[in-house]
Amino acid sequence: CKKNVLTTKQLVGIVKPSVAIVLANGQGSAFVVGQSKSNTYLITNRHVVADRRFVKVKWEDGSLDEAFVIASAENSDSYKSNNFLNDLVLLSINKVKGKILPIKESLEETGEDVIAIGTPEGLEFTVTRGIVSAVREQGKLIQTDAAINPGNSGGPLMNSYGCVIGVNTFIYKENQGLNFAISSKRLLSFLQNSGYTNSQ
């Protein structure tokens, strides 16, 4: 994370090359959390990939790669009963691409400025801005008023210091401004449980 507050424009410049569109059941988003000498690891939502083992990812430069689902959070298919707290999978591609986005280790505070980036309704690399409205479910869920729509799922929720504070996940369709992301704390726990503690 950066020491100084970044403008929205600066944030977008940092984040965009590390975000990919997931072409699976419709469209979703993913972002880079780790790299090895020959692989890049990305996070997205389980509901974006559903039961697929392979998906295509599309980068800002228009290039396409095949990604493999290499880990799913325990009970990740509970999204089918509208429980999104475990709605996480880890993808891998066989090349080094993008830059690793830093993940905030401590919980974000209510009122922090945030941006969401993703592909709502097929509109690629859309950026929306808002604040952290609340932290819920014992710190596992971040509520935000940054607009999140179908296609944003799996994309990063970033604070103004360039740190991932959540994985955009779902909305209450009957209401406006009620959007949710799985917290960075929950994300780090999933990576650790999957044996990918060095992803950062």
PDB file of C-alpha atoms in Angstrom:
ATOM      1  CA  CYS A   1       0.000   0.000   0.000  1.00  0.00           C
ATOM      2  CA  LYS A   2       1.139   3.531  -0.691  1.00  0.00           C
ATOM      3  CA  LYS A   3       1.966   5.920   2.136  1.00  0.00           C
ATOM      4  CA  ASN A   4       0.076   8.803   0.558  1.00  0.00           C
ATOM      5  CA  VAL A   5      -3.521   9.172  -0.560  1.00  0.00           C
ATOM      6  CA  LEU A   6      -3.896   8.665  -4.318  1.00  0.00           C
ATOM      7  CA  THR A   7      -6.324  10.444  -6.609  1.00  0.00           C
ATOM      8  CA  THR A   8      -8.952   8.295  -8.321  1.00  0.00           C
ATOM      9  CA  LYS A   9      -7.113   8.791 -11.608  1.00  0.00           C
ATOM     10  CA  GLN A  10      -3.820   7.598 -10.075  1.00  0.00           C
ATOM     11  CA  LEU A  11      -5.580   4.595  -8.506  1.00  0.00           C
ATOM     12  CA  VAL A  12      -7.127   3.554 -11.804  1.00  0.00           C
ATOM     13  CA  GLY A  13      -3.722   3.783 -13.507  1.00  0.00           C
ATOM     14  CA  ILE A  14      -2.241   1.428 -10.907  1.00  0.00           C
ATOM     15  CA  VAL A  15      -5.123  -1.032 -10.750  1.00  0.00           C
ATOM     16  CA  LYS A  16      -6.289  -1.414 -14.353  1.00  0.00           C
ATOM     17  CA  PRO A  17      -3.329  -3.485 -15.680  1.00  0.00           C
ATOM     18  CA  SER A  18      -3.873  -5.956 -12.805  1.00  0.00           C
ATOM     19  CA  VAL A  19      -7.579  -6.545 -13.458  1.00  0.00           C
ATOM     20  CA  ALA A  20      -8.906  -9.077 -15.971  1.00  0.00           C
ATOM     21  CA  ILE A  21     -12.333  -9.907 -17.334  1.00  0.00           C
ATOM     22  CA  VAL A  22     -13.423 -13.485 -16.663  1.00  0.00           C
ATOM     23  CA  LEU A  23     -15.315 -14.976 -19.593  1.00  0.00           C
ATOM     24  CA  ALA A  24     -17.337 -17.808 -18.072  1.00  0.00           C
ATOM     25  CA  ASN A  25     -21.015 -17.807 -17.115  1.00  0.00           C
ATOM     26  CA  GLY A  26     -21.573 -14.378 -18.595  1.00  0.00           C
ATOM     27  CA  GLN A  27     -18.799 -12.081 -17.431  1.00  0.00           C
ATOM     28  CA  GLY A  28     -17.067 -11.325 -14.176  1.00  0.00           C
ATOM     29  CA  SER A  29     -13.783  -9.815 -13.037  1.00  0.00           C
ATOM     30  CA  ALA A  30     -10.556 -10.991 -11.401  1.00  0.00           C
ATOM     31  CA  PHE A  31      -7.346  -9.390 -10.142  1.00  0.00           C
ATOM     32  CA  VAL A  32      -3.717 -10.370  -9.641  1.00  0.00           C
ATOM     33  CA  VAL A  33      -2.700 -11.440  -6.116  1.00  0.00           C
ATOM     34  CA  GLY A  34       0.533 -13.308  -6.810  1.00  0.00           C
ATOM     35  CA  GLN A  35       3.182 -14.385  -9.305  1.00  0.00           C
ATOM     36  CA  SER A  36       5.876 -17.012  -9.612  1.00  0.00           C
ATOM     37  CA  LYS A  37       8.536 -17.313 -12.310  1.00  0.00           C
ATOM     38  CA  SER A  38       6.057 -18.687 -14.805  1.00  0.00           C
ATOM     39  CA  ASN A  39       2.567 -18.215 -13.344  1.00  0.00           C
ATOM     40  CA  THR A  40       0.177 -15.445 -12.400  1.00  0.00           C
ATOM     41  CA  TYR A  41      -2.466 -15.992  -9.707  1.00  0.00           C
ATOM     42  CA  LEU A  42      -5.799 -14.182  -9.711  1.00  0.00           C
ATOM     43  CA  ILE A  43      -8.771 -14.017  -7.355  1.00  0.00           C
ATOM     44  CA  THR A  44     -12.379 -14.080  -8.484  1.00  0.00           C
ATOM     45  CA  ASN A  45     -15.753 -15.244  -7.155  1.00  0.00           C
ATOM     46  CA  ARG A  46     -16.874 -18.856  -7.253  1.00  0.00           C
ATOM     47  CA  HIS A  47     -20.229 -17.778  -8.708  1.00  0.00           C
ATOM     48  CA  VAL A  48     -18.361 -16.223 -11.657  1.00  0.00           C
ATOM     49  CA  VAL A  49     -16.729 -19.532 -12.668  1.00  0.00           C
ATOM     50  CA  ALA A  50     -19.476 -21.807 -11.204  1.00  0.00           C
ATOM     51  CA  ASP A  51     -18.355 -25.430 -11.739  1.00  0.00           C
ATOM     52  CA  ARG A  52     -15.854 -24.787 -14.536  1.00  0.00           C
ATOM     53  CA  ARG A  53     -12.225 -25.821 -14.161  1.00  0.00           C
ATOM     54  CA  PHE A  54     -11.004 -23.629 -17.038  1.00  0.00           C
ATOM     55  CA  VAL A  55     -12.056 -20.103 -18.006  1.00  0.00           C
ATOM     56  CA  LYS A  56     -10.775 -17.436 -20.373  1.00  0.00           C
ATOM     57  CA  VAL A  57      -9.471 -14.144 -18.967  1.00  0.00           C
ATOM     58  CA  LYS A  58      -9.171 -10.951 -20.985  1.00  0.00           C
ATOM     59  CA  TRP A  59      -6.713  -8.188 -20.102  1.00  0.00           C
ATOM     60  CA  GLU A  60      -6.814  -4.427 -20.607  1.00  0.00           C
ATOM     61  CA  ASP A  61      -4.620  -4.775 -23.721  1.00  0.00           C
ATOM     62  CA  GLY A  62      -7.189  -7.131 -25.266  1.00  0.00           C
ATOM     63  CA  SER A  63      -5.081 -10.291 -24.921  1.00  0.00           C
ATOM     64  CA  LEU A  64      -6.736 -13.555 -23.841  1.00  0.00           C
ATOM     65  CA  ASP A  65      -5.370 -16.326 -21.609  1.00  0.00           C
ATOM     66  CA  GLU A  66      -6.710 -19.625 -20.347  1.00  0.00           C
ATOM     67  CA  ALA A  67      -6.952 -19.733 -16.570  1.00  0.00           C
ATOM     68  CA  PHE A  68      -7.207 -22.810 -14.356  1.00  0.00           C
ATOM     69  CA  VAL A  69      -9.201 -22.950 -11.127  1.00  0.00           C
ATOM     70  CA  ILE A  70      -6.602 -24.197  -8.623  1.00  0.00           C
ATOM     71  CA  ALA A  71      -8.362 -23.591  -5.283  1.00  0.00           C
ATOM     72  CA  SER A  72     -11.878 -22.882  -4.010  1.00  0.00           C
ATOM     73  CA  ALA A  73     -12.837 -21.631  -0.567  1.00  0.00           C
ATOM     74  CA  GLU A  74     -14.483 -24.199   1.687  1.00  0.00           C
ATOM     75  CA  ASN A  75     -18.269 -24.154   1.134  1.00  0.00           C
ATOM     76  CA  SER A  76     -17.756 -21.797  -1.808  1.00  0.00           C
ATOM     77  CA  ASP A  77     -20.843 -23.183  -3.550  1.00  0.00           C
ATOM     78  CA  SER A  78     -23.009 -21.806  -0.709  1.00  0.00           C
ATOM     79  CA  TYR A  79     -23.451 -18.774  -2.993  1.00  0.00           C
ATOM     80  CA  LYS A  80     -26.274 -20.873  -4.525  1.00  0.00           C
ATOM     81  CA  SER A  81     -28.234 -20.284  -1.320  1.00  0.00           C
ATOM     82  CA  ASN A  82     -27.279 -16.591  -1.237  1.00  0.00           C
ATOM     83  CA  ASN A  83     -24.417 -16.965   1.242  1.00  0.00           C
ATOM     84  CA  PHE A  84     -21.493 -15.147  -0.361  1.00  0.00           C
ATOM     85  CA  LEU A  85     -18.993 -15.186   2.527  1.00  0.00           C
ATOM     86  CA  ASN A  86     -17.009 -18.066   0.963  1.00  0.00           C
ATOM     87  CA  ASP A  87     -17.539 -17.041  -2.655  1.00  0.00           C
ATOM     88  CA  LEU A  88     -13.827 -17.166  -3.622  1.00  0.00           C
ATOM     89  CA  VAL A  89     -11.633 -19.091  -6.066  1.00  0.00           C
ATOM     90  CA  LEU A  90      -7.987 -18.797  -7.052  1.00  0.00           C
ATOM     91  CA  LEU A  91      -7.063 -18.896 -10.738  1.00  0.00           C
ATOM     92  CA  SER A  92      -3.683 -19.502 -12.352  1.00  0.00           C
ATOM     93  CA  ILE A  93      -2.385 -18.668 -15.835  1.00  0.00           C
ATOM     94  CA  ASN A  94       0.847 -19.994 -17.316  1.00  0.00           C
ATOM     95  CA  LYS A  95       2.595 -16.662 -17.795  1.00  0.00           C
ATOM     96  CA  VAL A  96       3.558 -13.569 -15.834  1.00  0.00           C
ATOM     97  CA  LYS A  97       1.043 -10.804 -16.485  1.00  0.00           C
ATOM     98  CA  GLY A  98      -0.051  -7.637 -14.685  1.00  0.00           C
ATOM     99  CA  LYS A  99       1.200  -6.513 -11.292  1.00  0.00           C
ATOM    100  CA  ILE A 100       0.394  -7.885  -7.850  1.00  0.00           C
ATOM    101  CA  LEU A 101      -2.137  -5.735  -6.005  1.00  0.00           C
ATOM    102  CA  PRO A 102      -1.295  -5.406  -2.289  1.00  0.00           C
ATOM    103  CA  ILE A 103      -3.949  -6.748   0.088  1.00  0.00           C
ATOM    104  CA  LYS A 104      -4.685  -4.840   3.289  1.00  0.00           C
ATOM    105  CA  GLU A 105      -4.044  -7.027   6.343  1.00  0.00           C
ATOM    106  CA  SER A 106      -6.157  -5.061   8.808  1.00  0.00           C
ATOM    107  CA  LEU A 107      -9.866  -4.335   8.425  1.00  0.00           C
ATOM    108  CA  GLU A 108     -10.865  -1.181   6.614  1.00  0.00           C
ATOM    109  CA  GLU A 109     -12.611   1.530   8.611  1.00  0.00           C
ATOM    110  CA  THR A 110     -16.065   2.892   7.899  1.00  0.00           C
ATOM    111  CA  GLY A 111     -15.926   6.119   5.894  1.00  0.00           C
ATOM    112  CA  GLU A 112     -12.774   5.282   3.886  1.00  0.00           C
ATOM    113  CA  ASP A 113     -12.912   6.331   0.219  1.00  0.00           C
ATOM    114  CA  VAL A 114     -12.960   3.365  -2.175  1.00  0.00           C
ATOM    115  CA  ILE A 115     -13.150   2.528  -5.853  1.00  0.00           C
ATOM    116  CA  ALA A 116     -14.499  -0.610  -7.518  1.00  0.00           C
ATOM    117  CA  ILE A 117     -13.330  -1.734 -10.952  1.00  0.00           C
ATOM    118  CA  GLY A 118     -14.850  -4.428 -13.132  1.00  0.00           C
ATOM    119  CA  THR A 119     -17.103  -5.192 -16.084  1.00  0.00           C
ATOM    120  CA  PRO A 120     -20.705  -4.364 -15.111  1.00  0.00           C
ATOM    121  CA  GLU A 121     -23.224  -5.451 -17.763  1.00  0.00           C
ATOM    122  CA  GLY A 122     -20.345  -6.098 -20.174  1.00  0.00           C
ATOM    123  CA  LEU A 123     -18.991  -2.525 -19.949  1.00  0.00           C
ATOM    124  CA  GLU A 124     -15.313  -3.411 -19.675  1.00  0.00           C
ATOM    125  CA  PHE A 125     -13.066  -1.841 -17.011  1.00  0.00           C
ATOM    126  CA  THR A 126     -15.705   0.436 -15.507  1.00  0.00           C
ATOM    127  CA  VAL A 127     -14.667   2.385 -12.392  1.00  0.00           C
ATOM    128  CA  THR A 128     -17.086   3.471  -9.657  1.00  0.00           C
ATOM    129  CA  ARG A 129     -16.353   5.402  -6.489  1.00  0.00           C
ATOM    130  CA  GLY A 130     -17.805   5.516  -2.985  1.00  0.00           C
ATOM    131  CA  ILE A 131     -17.034   4.896   0.672  1.00  0.00           C
ATOM    132  CA  VAL A 132     -17.006   1.989   3.108  1.00  0.00           C
ATOM    133  CA  SER A 133     -20.552   2.147   4.464  1.00  0.00           C
ATOM    134  CA  ALA A 134     -20.038  -0.498   7.178  1.00  0.00           C
ATOM    135  CA  VAL A 135     -17.990  -3.560   8.119  1.00  0.00           C
ATOM    136  CA  ARG A 136     -20.231  -6.569   8.792  1.00  0.00           C
ATOM    137  CA  GLU A 137     -20.261 -10.311   9.658  1.00  0.00           C
ATOM    138  CA  GLN A 138     -17.401 -10.111  12.189  1.00  0.00           C
ATOM    139  CA  GLY A 139     -15.188  -8.369   9.648  1.00  0.00           C
ATOM    140  CA  LYS A 140     -15.822 -10.787   6.771  1.00  0.00           C
ATOM    141  CA  LEU A 141     -17.938  -8.419   4.698  1.00  0.00           C
ATOM    142  CA  ILE A 142     -17.491  -4.818   3.562  1.00  0.00           C
ATOM    143  CA  GLN A 143     -20.605  -2.796   2.743  1.00  0.00           C
ATOM    144  CA  THR A 144     -20.053   0.027   0.251  1.00  0.00           C
ATOM    145  CA  ASP A 145     -22.067   2.538  -1.738  1.00  0.00           C
ATOM    146  CA  ALA A 146     -19.639   2.258  -4.692  1.00  0.00           C
ATOM    147  CA  ALA A 147     -21.877   0.957  -7.491  1.00  0.00           C
ATOM    148  CA  ILE A 148     -21.483  -2.798  -8.056  1.00  0.00           C
ATOM    149  CA  ASN A 149     -23.407  -4.571 -10.810  1.00  0.00           C
ATOM    150  CA  PRO A 150     -23.344  -7.991 -12.489  1.00  0.00           C
ATOM    151  CA  GLY A 151     -19.890  -8.241 -14.063  1.00  0.00           C
ATOM    152  CA  ASN A 152     -18.186  -6.417 -11.176  1.00  0.00           C
ATOM    153  CA  SER A 153     -18.140  -9.704  -9.261  1.00  0.00           C
ATOM    154  CA  GLY A 154     -14.602 -10.842  -8.455  1.00  0.00           C
ATOM    155  CA  GLY A 155     -13.054  -7.423  -9.058  1.00  0.00           C
ATOM    156  CA  PRO A 156     -11.122  -5.498  -6.404  1.00  0.00           C
ATOM    157  CA  LEU A 157     -12.471  -2.911  -3.991  1.00  0.00           C
ATOM    158  CA  MET A 158      -9.535  -0.534  -3.431  1.00  0.00           C
ATOM    159  CA  ASN A 159      -8.892   2.086  -0.772  1.00  0.00           C
ATOM    160  CA  SER A 160      -7.292   5.443  -1.509  1.00  0.00           C
ATOM    161  CA  TYR A 161      -3.831   4.098  -0.575  1.00  0.00           C
ATOM    162  CA  GLY A 162      -3.859   1.569  -3.429  1.00  0.00           C
ATOM    163  CA  CYS A 163      -4.660  -1.445  -1.246  1.00  0.00           C
ATOM    164  CA  VAL A 164      -7.248  -4.178  -1.891  1.00  0.00           C
ATOM    165  CA  ILE A 165      -9.775  -4.055   0.953  1.00  0.00           C
ATOM    166  CA  GLY A 166     -12.301  -6.454  -0.550  1.00  0.00           C
ATOM    167  CA  VAL A 167     -13.504  -8.634  -3.438  1.00  0.00           C
ATOM    168  CA  ASN A 168     -16.692  -7.202  -4.983  1.00  0.00           C
ATOM    169  CA  THR A 169     -19.338  -9.873  -4.658  1.00  0.00           C
ATOM    170  CA  PHE A 170     -23.046  -9.037  -4.560  1.00  0.00           C
ATOM    171  CA  ILE A 171     -25.791  -6.437  -4.339  1.00  0.00           C
ATOM    172  CA  TYR A 172     -29.294  -6.251  -2.942  1.00  0.00           C
ATOM    173  CA  LYS A 173     -31.200  -5.927  -6.200  1.00  0.00           C
ATOM    174  CA  GLU A 174     -34.270  -4.406  -4.568  1.00  0.00           C
ATOM    175  CA  ASN A 175     -32.250  -1.478  -3.234  1.00  0.00           C
ATOM    176  CA  GLN A 176     -29.747   1.067  -4.496  1.00  0.00           C
ATOM    177  CA  GLY A 177     -26.437   1.704  -2.765  1.00  0.00           C
ATOM    178  CA  LEU A 178     -26.314  -1.619  -0.876  1.00  0.00           C
ATOM    179  CA  ASN A 179     -23.250  -3.335  -2.314  1.00  0.00           C
ATOM    180  CA  PHE A 180     -20.963  -5.882  -0.676  1.00  0.00           C
ATOM    181  CA  ALA A 181     -17.412  -7.166  -0.935  1.00  0.00           C
ATOM    182  CA  ILE A 182     -15.701 -10.062   0.843  1.00  0.00           C
ATOM    183  CA  SER A 183     -13.157  -8.386   3.129  1.00  0.00           C
ATOM    184  CA  SER A 184      -9.391  -8.491   2.619  1.00  0.00           C
ATOM    185  CA  LYS A 185      -9.148 -10.238   6.003  1.00  0.00           C
ATOM    186  CA  ARG A 186     -11.340 -13.093   4.696  1.00  0.00           C
ATOM    187  CA  LEU A 187      -9.399 -13.118   1.401  1.00  0.00           C
ATOM    188  CA  LEU A 188      -6.033 -13.476   3.163  1.00  0.00           C
ATOM    189  CA  SER A 189      -7.467 -16.277   5.296  1.00  0.00           C
ATOM    190  CA  PHE A 190      -8.568 -18.119   2.127  1.00  0.00           C
ATOM    191  CA  LEU A 191      -5.141 -17.723   0.509  1.00  0.00           C
ATOM    192  CA  GLN A 192      -3.428 -18.963   3.650  1.00  0.00           C
ATOM    193  CA  ASN A 193      -5.778 -21.944   3.988  1.00  0.00           C
ATOM    194  CA  SER A 194      -5.094 -22.779   0.325  1.00  0.00           C
ATOM    195  CA  GLY A 195      -1.333 -22.822   0.912  1.00  0.00           C
ATOM    196  CA  TYR A 196      -0.686 -19.609  -1.018  1.00  0.00           C
ATOM    197  CA  THR A 197       0.635 -17.448   1.807  1.00  0.00           C
ATOM    198  CA  ASN A 198       3.429 -16.201  -0.483  1.00  0.00           C
ATOM    199  CA  SER A 199       1.020 -14.918  -3.107  1.00  0.00           C
ATOM    200  CA  GLN A 200       1.760 -11.356  -2.092  1.00  0.00           C
TER     201      GLN A 200
END
